[in-house]
CSV table of C-alpha atoms in Angstrom, one decimal:
chain,number,residue,atom,x,y,z
A,104,MET,CA,0.0,0.0,0.0
A,105,LYS,CA,1.5,3.3,-1.1
A,106,THR,CA,1.1,6.2,1.3
A,107,GLY,CA,1.0,9.9,0.5
A,108,LEU,CA,1.3,12.9,2.7
A,109,VAL,CA,0.2,16.5,1.8
A,110,LEU,CA,1.5,19.4,3.8
A,111,GLU,CA,-0.6,22.6,3.6
A,112,GLY,CA,1.0,26.1,3.7
A,113,GLY,CA,0.1,29.1,5.8
A,114,ALA,CA,3.4,30.8,6.3
A,115,LEU,CA,4.0,31.1,10.1
A,116,ARG,CA,1.0,28.9,10.8
A,117,GLY,CA,3.2,26.2,9.5
A,118,VAL,CA,4.7,25.8,13.0
A,119,TYR,CA,1.6,23.7,13.6
A,120,THR,CA,2.8,21.3,10.9
A,121,SER,CA,6.3,21.4,12.5
A,122,GLY,CA,4.8,20.0,15.7
A,123,VAL,CA,2.9,17.3,13.9
A,124,LEU,CA,5.9,16.2,11.9
A,125,ASP,CA,8.2,16.2,14.9
A,126,VAL,CA,5.9,13.7,16.6
A,127,LEU,CA,5.9,11.5,13.5
A,128,MET,CA,9.7,11.6,13.4
A,129,GLU,CA,9.9,10.6,17.0
A,130,HIS,CA,7.8,7.5,16.1
A,131,HIS,CA,9.9,6.9,13.0
A,132,LEU,CA,6.8,7.1,10.9
A,133,TYR,CA,7.8,8.2,7.3
A,134,LEU,CA,5.2,8.0,4.5
A,135,ASP,CA,6.3,7.1,1.0
A,136,ASP,CA,5.5,10.2,-1.0
A,137,VAL,CA,5.3,13.7,0.3
A,138,VAL,CA,4.0,17.0,-1.2
A,139,GLY,CA,4.7,20.4,0.3
A,140,ILE,CA,2.8,23.5,-0.7
A,141,SER,CA,4.1,26.9,0.3
A,142,ALA,CA,5.4,26.7,3.9
A,143,GLY,CA,4.6,23.0,3.7
A,144,SER,CA,7.6,22.7,1.4
A,145,LEU,CA,9.9,24.0,4.2
A,146,ASN,CA,8.5,21.6,6.7
A,147,GLY,CA,8.8,18.8,4.2
A,148,LEU,CA,12.5,19.5,3.8
A,149,TYR,CA,13.1,18.8,7.4
A,150,TYR,CA,10.8,15.7,7.5
A,151,ILE,CA,12.7,14.1,4.6
A,152,SER,CA,16.1,15.0,6.1
A,153,ARG,CA,15.1,13.6,9.5
A,154,GLN,CA,15.9,16.9,11.3
A,155,LYS,CA,13.4,16.9,14.2
A,156,GLU,CA,12.8,20.2,15.9
A,157,THR,CA,14.9,22.2,13.4
A,158,SER,CA,11.9,23.8,11.7
A,159,ILE,CA,10.5,25.2,14.9
A,160,GLN,CA,14.0,26.3,16.0
A,161,LEU,CA,14.3,28.3,12.8
A,162,ASN,CA,11.1,30.2,13.4
A,163,LEU,CA,11.5,30.8,17.1
A,164,ASN,CA,15.1,31.8,16.9
A,165,TYR,CA,14.7,34.2,14.0
A,166,VAL,CA,11.1,35.3,13.9
A,167,ASN,CA,12.1,38.8,15.2
A,168,ASP,CA,15.4,39.0,13.3
A,169,LYS,CA,15.1,41.6,10.6
A,170,ARG,CA,17.3,39.5,8.4
A,171,TYR,CA,14.6,36.8,8.3
A,172,MET,CA,11.5,38.9,7.6
A,173,GLY,CA,10.2,42.4,7.7
A,174,VAL,CA,9.1,45.4,5.7
A,175,GLY,CA,12.8,46.4,5.2
A,176,ASN,CA,13.3,43.3,3.2
A,177,LEU,CA,10.2,44.0,1.2
A,178,ALA,CA,11.3,47.6,0.4
A,179,ARG,CA,14.9,46.4,-0.5
A,180,ASP,CA,14.4,43.1,-2.2
A,181,ARG,CA,10.6,43.0,-3.0
A,182,SER,CA,10.2,40.1,-0.5
A,183,PHE,CA,8.9,40.3,3.1
A,184,PHE,CA,10.8,37.0,3.8
A,185,ASN,CA,14.5,37.1,3.2
A,186,PHE,CA,15.0,33.7,1.5
A,187,ASP,CA,18.7,34.4,0.9
A,188,PHE,CA,19.2,34.6,4.6
A,189,VAL,CA,17.1,31.4,5.2
A,190,PHE,CA,18.6,29.2,2.5
A,191,ASP,CA,22.2,30.5,2.7
A,192,GLU,CA,23.0,31.7,6.2
A,193,ILE,CA,20.6,29.5,8.2
A,194,PHE,CA,20.7,26.4,6.0
A,195,SER,CA,24.5,26.5,5.6
A,196,HIS,CA,25.7,27.9,9.0
A,197,LEU,CA,23.2,28.7,11.7
A,198,LEU,CA,21.1,25.5,11.5
A,199,PRO,CA,22.9,23.4,8.9
A,200,PHE,CA,20.6,21.4,6.7
A,201,ASP,CA,21.4,17.7,6.2
A,202,PHE,CA,21.5,17.6,2.4
A,203,GLU,CA,23.2,14.1,2.4
A,204,THR,CA,20.3,12.5,4.3
A,205,PHE,CA,17.8,14.5,2.3
A,206,TYR,CA,18.9,13.3,-1.0
A,207,ALA,CA,19.7,9.8,0.2
A,208,SER,CA,16.2,9.3,1.5
A,209,LYS,CA,14.0,6.8,-0.4
A,210,GLN,CA,11.0,9.1,0.2
A,211,ARG,CA,9.9,11.0,-2.8
A,212,PHE,CA,9.3,14.7,-2.2
A,213,TYR,CA,7.5,17.1,-4.4
A,214,VAL,CA,7.0,20.8,-4.1
A,215,GLY,CA,4.0,22.6,-5.6
A,216,ILE,CA,4.5,25.9,-7.4
A,217,SER,CA,2.2,28.3,-9.2
A,218,ASN,CA,3.1,29.2,-12.8
A,219,CYS,CA,2.4,32.9,-13.2
A,220,GLU,CA,1.7,32.7,-16.9
A,221,SER,CA,-0.6,29.6,-17.0
A,222,GLY,CA,-2.1,30.0,-13.5
A,223,LYS,CA,-1.6,26.3,-13.0
A,224,LEU,CA,0.0,24.2,-10.2
A,225,GLU,CA,3.2,22.4,-11.2
A,226,PHE,CA,5.2,19.9,-9.2
A,227,VAL,CA,9.0,19.6,-9.0
A,228,GLU,CA,10.4,16.4,-7.5
A,229,LYS,CA,13.5,16.3,-5.2
A,230,GLY,CA,16.5,15.8,-7.4
A,231,GLU,CA,14.7,16.9,-10.6
A,232,TYR,CA,16.0,20.5,-10.4
A,233,GLU,CA,19.5,21.3,-9.4
A,234,ASP,CA,18.7,24.2,-7.0
A,235,PHE,CA,15.8,22.5,-5.2
A,236,LEU,CA,15.8,25.2,-2.4
A,237,LYS,CA,14.9,27.7,-5.1
A,238,VAL,CA,11.8,25.7,-5.9
A,239,CYS,CA,10.9,25.8,-2.2
A,240,GLN,CA,11.4,29.5,-2.3
A,241,ALA,CA,9.1,29.9,-5.2
A,242,SER,CA,6.4,27.8,-3.4
A,243,SER,CA,6.7,30.0,-0.3
A,244,SER,CA,6.7,33.4,-2.2
A,245,MET,CA,3.4,35.0,-1.3
A,246,PRO,CA,1.8,37.3,-3.9
A,247,LEU,CA,2.5,41.0,-3.2
A,248,LEU,CA,4.8,40.1,-0.3
A,249,SER,CA,7.4,38.4,-2.6
A,250,ALA,CA,8.8,38.8,-6.1
A,251,PRO,CA,8.2,35.9,-8.5
A,252,VAL,CA,11.0,33.3,-8.7
A,253,VAL,CA,12.3,32.4,-12.1
A,254,ILE,CA,12.8,28.7,-12.7
A,255,ARG,CA,13.6,27.4,-16.2
A,256,ASP,CA,12.7,30.8,-17.7
A,257,GLN,CA,9.3,30.8,-16.1
A,258,LYS,CA,8.0,32.9,-13.2
A,259,TYR,CA,6.5,31.2,-10.2
A,260,LEU,CA,4.8,32.1,-6.9
A,261,ASP,CA,3.2,30.5,-3.9
A,262,GLY,CA,1.8,27.0,-4.7
A,263,GLY,CA,-1.2,27.7,-2.5
A,264,VAL,CA,-2.5,30.3,-5.0
A,265,THR,CA,-3.5,27.6,-7.5
A,266,CYS,CA,-4.2,24.7,-5.2
A,267,ALA,CA,-3.9,24.9,-1.4
A,268,VAL,CA,-4.4,21.2,-0.9
A,269,PRO,CA,-4.1,18.8,-3.9
A,270,LEU,CA,-5.9,15.5,-3.6
A,271,PHE,CA,-5.5,12.1,-5.3
A,272,ASP,CA,-5.8,12.7,-9.1
A,273,GLU,CA,-4.1,16.1,-8.7
A,274,LEU,CA,-1.0,14.6,-7.0
A,275,PRO,CA,2.2,13.7,-8.9
A,276,PHE,CA,2.0,10.1,-7.7
A,277,ALA,CA,-0.6,7.4,-7.1
A,278,CYS,CA,-1.3,6.4,-3.5
A,279,ASP,CA,-3.7,4.1,-1.7
A,280,GLN,CA,-3.7,6.0,1.6
A,281,LEU,CA,-3.6,9.8,1.8
A,282,VAL,CA,-2.8,11.8,5.0
A,283,LEU,CA,-3.3,15.6,5.1
A,284,ILE,CA,-1.7,18.0,7.6
A,285,LEU,CA,-3.7,21.2,7.5
A,286,THR,CA,-3.1,24.5,9.3
A,287,ARG,CA,-6.7,25.6,9.8
A,288,ASN,CA,-9.4,24.1,12.1
A,289,LYS,CA,-12.3,22.1,10.7
A,290,GLY,CA,-15.1,24.4,9.6
A,291,TYR,CA,-12.8,27.3,8.7
A,292,ARG,CA,-13.8,28.9,5.4
A,293,LYS,CA,-12.3,32.0,3.7
A,294,SER,CA,-14.1,35.2,2.8
A,295,SER,CA,-14.2,36.5,-0.8
A,296,VAL,CA,-11.4,38.8,-1.9
A,297,PRO,CA,-12.4,42.4,-1.3
A,298,PRO,CA,-12.9,44.6,-4.4
A,299,ILE,CA,-10.0,46.8,-3.5
A,300,LEU,CA,-7.6,43.8,-3.3
A,301,GLN,CA,-9.0,42.5,-6.6
A,302,SER,CA,-8.0,45.8,-8.1
A,303,ILE,CA,-4.5,45.6,-6.6
A,304,TYR,CA,-4.1,42.1,-8.0
A,305,ARG,CA,-5.2,43.2,-11.5
A,306,ASN,CA,-2.8,46.1,-11.5
A,307,HIS,CA,0.1,44.4,-10.0
A,308,PHE,CA,-0.2,41.2,-12.1
A,309,LYS,CA,-1.6,42.8,-15.3
A,310,SER,CA,0.7,40.8,-17.4
A,311,SER,CA,-0.5,37.5,-15.8
A,312,PRO,CA,-4.3,37.4,-16.2
A,313,ALA,CA,-4.5,33.7,-15.5
A,314,LEU,CA,-2.7,34.2,-12.2
A,315,VAL,CA,-5.1,37.1,-11.3
A,316,ASP,CA,-8.1,34.8,-11.9
A,317,ARG,CA,-6.6,32.2,-9.6
A,318,LEU,CA,-5.9,34.8,-6.9
A,319,ILE,CA,-9.4,36.3,-7.0
A,320,THR,CA,-11.1,32.8,-7.0
A,321,ALA,CA,-8.8,31.3,-4.4
A,322,PRO,CA,-11.2,31.6,-1.5
A,323,LEU,CA,-14.1,30.0,-3.4
A,324,ARG,CA,-11.8,27.1,-4.5
A,325,TYR,CA,-10.4,26.7,-1.0
A,326,ASN,CA,-13.8,26.5,0.5
A,327,GLU,CA,-15.0,23.9,-2.0
A,328,ARG,CA,-11.8,21.9,-1.3
A,329,MET,CA,-12.4,22.0,2.4
A,330,ASP,CA,-16.0,20.7,1.8
A,331,GLU,CA,-14.6,17.9,-0.3
A,332,ILE,CA,-11.9,17.0,2.4
A,333,ASP,CA,-14.6,16.9,5.1
A,334,ARG,CA,-16.7,14.5,3.0
A,335,LEU,CA,-13.7,12.2,2.2
A,336,GLU,CA,-12.6,12.2,5.8
A,337,ASP,CA,-16.1,11.2,6.9
A,338,GLU,CA,-16.1,8.4,4.4
A,339,GLY,CA,-12.7,7.2,5.7
A,340,LYS,CA,-11.0,7.8,2.4
A,341,LEU,CA,-8.3,10.0,3.8
A,342,PHE,CA,-6.8,11.0,7.2
A,343,VAL,CA,-6.6,14.6,8.4
A,344,ILE,CA,-4.6,16.2,11.2
A,345,ARG,CA,-5.5,19.8,11.8
A,346,PRO,CA,-6.0,22.3,14.7
A,347,LYS,CA,-8.9,21.5,17.0
A,348,GLU,CA,-9.5,25.2,17.7
A,349,PRO,CA,-9.5,28.3,15.5
A,350,VAL,CA,-5.9,29.6,14.9
A,351,SER,CA,-5.1,33.2,15.7
A,352,VAL,CA,-1.5,33.1,14.4
A,353,SER,CA,-1.2,35.2,11.3
A,354,ARG,CA,0.9,34.4,8.2
A,355,ILE,CA,3.6,36.9,9.3
A,356,GLU,CA,3.2,36.3,13.1
A,357,LYS,CA,6.0,37.7,15.3
A,358,ASN,CA,4.6,36.7,18.7
A,359,ARG,CA,7.0,34.0,19.8
A,360,GLU,CA,4.7,32.8,22.6
A,361,LYS,CA,1.8,32.3,20.1
A,362,LEU,CA,4.1,30.4,17.8
A,363,GLU,CA,5.3,28.1,20.6
A,364,GLN,CA,1.7,27.4,21.6
A,365,LEU,CA,0.6,26.5,18.0
A,366,TYR,CA,3.7,24.2,17.7
A,367,GLU,CA,2.7,22.5,21.0
A,368,GLN,CA,-0.9,22.2,19.7
A,369,GLY,CA,0.5,20.4,16.6
A,370,ARG,CA,2.4,18.0,18.8
A,371,ASN,CA,-0.6,17.3,21.1
A,372,ASP,CA,-2.9,16.8,18.1
A,373,ALA,CA,-0.4,14.4,16.5
A,374,GLN,CA,0.0,12.4,19.7
A,375,ASN,CA,-3.8,12.1,20.2
A,376,ALA,CA,-4.3,11.1,16.6
A,377,TYR,CA,-1.3,8.7,16.4
A,378,VAL,CA,-3.1,5.4,17.2
A,379,ARG,CA,-5.9,6.2,14.8
A,380,LEU,CA,-3.4,7.2,12.1
A,381,LEU,CA,-1.7,3.8,12.5
A,382,GLN,CA,-5.0,2.1,12.2
A,383,PHE,CA,-5.8,4.0,9.1
A,384,LEU,CA,-2.5,3.0,7.6
A,385,GLY,CA,-2.9,-0.6,8.7
A,386,ARG,CA,0.3,-0.5,10.7
A,387,GLN,CA,1.5,-1.7,14.0
A,388,GLU,CA,3.3,0.6,16.6
A,389,ILE,CA,6.8,1.5,15.3
A,390,GLU,CA,9.4,1.4,18.0
């Protein structure tokens, strides 16, 4: 039975996913194929490289460091998050990333990115593109808060714009059992894009009409997808781990205490769901 794992984005709300994945790693539970969307791509990196607690350390240690994120970066480099600092200074020196384990892992890892020209979601597999961290950067580059990232002469942005949570036929692999880690509570639905923001999108991305359409329709498509996930979960066709309560952490949250609490919530939810997850996967306890 092939197992798949989808990691939703949400920028700093991704610390919830960090907590869930740290528990899975403590239990040595690694699913076959993994997809990371937006911030989910960064969590996926550490899950594949077996670096427990490193993702939360990155956010807690540097969330208030201007080199990591802030309006200064946005004004200077057109990106609220300084990915050069993340993927160079942090990954190479401050919290070294284990590239050897990452690329040696038998797990397949895919990152979803939004093509600005076509407005479609594309997947790039680990090892397929030489600078894989650049793919993760593209997937995490939020519209208006980040400049598009050029990969193979094409511009890309946040994978969540075109599809926040891909399911089954949309995935780049076939799987029998699908597990989702979401960063919003059950029942959460998005409001429509305000007219003024729609105008900003149209002006800012006037050369990318397909992307504008995806941005404006994103809330509707997200809500329809959550309805579908709820139905499939009730039918036992997939397994979902997500916050039990509404999440107050914003995408650019700087309150360290709130981030710690959301991380612990992820850990607690994963521990409480672990036995049921094993039953869903048809597995015994892994020592």
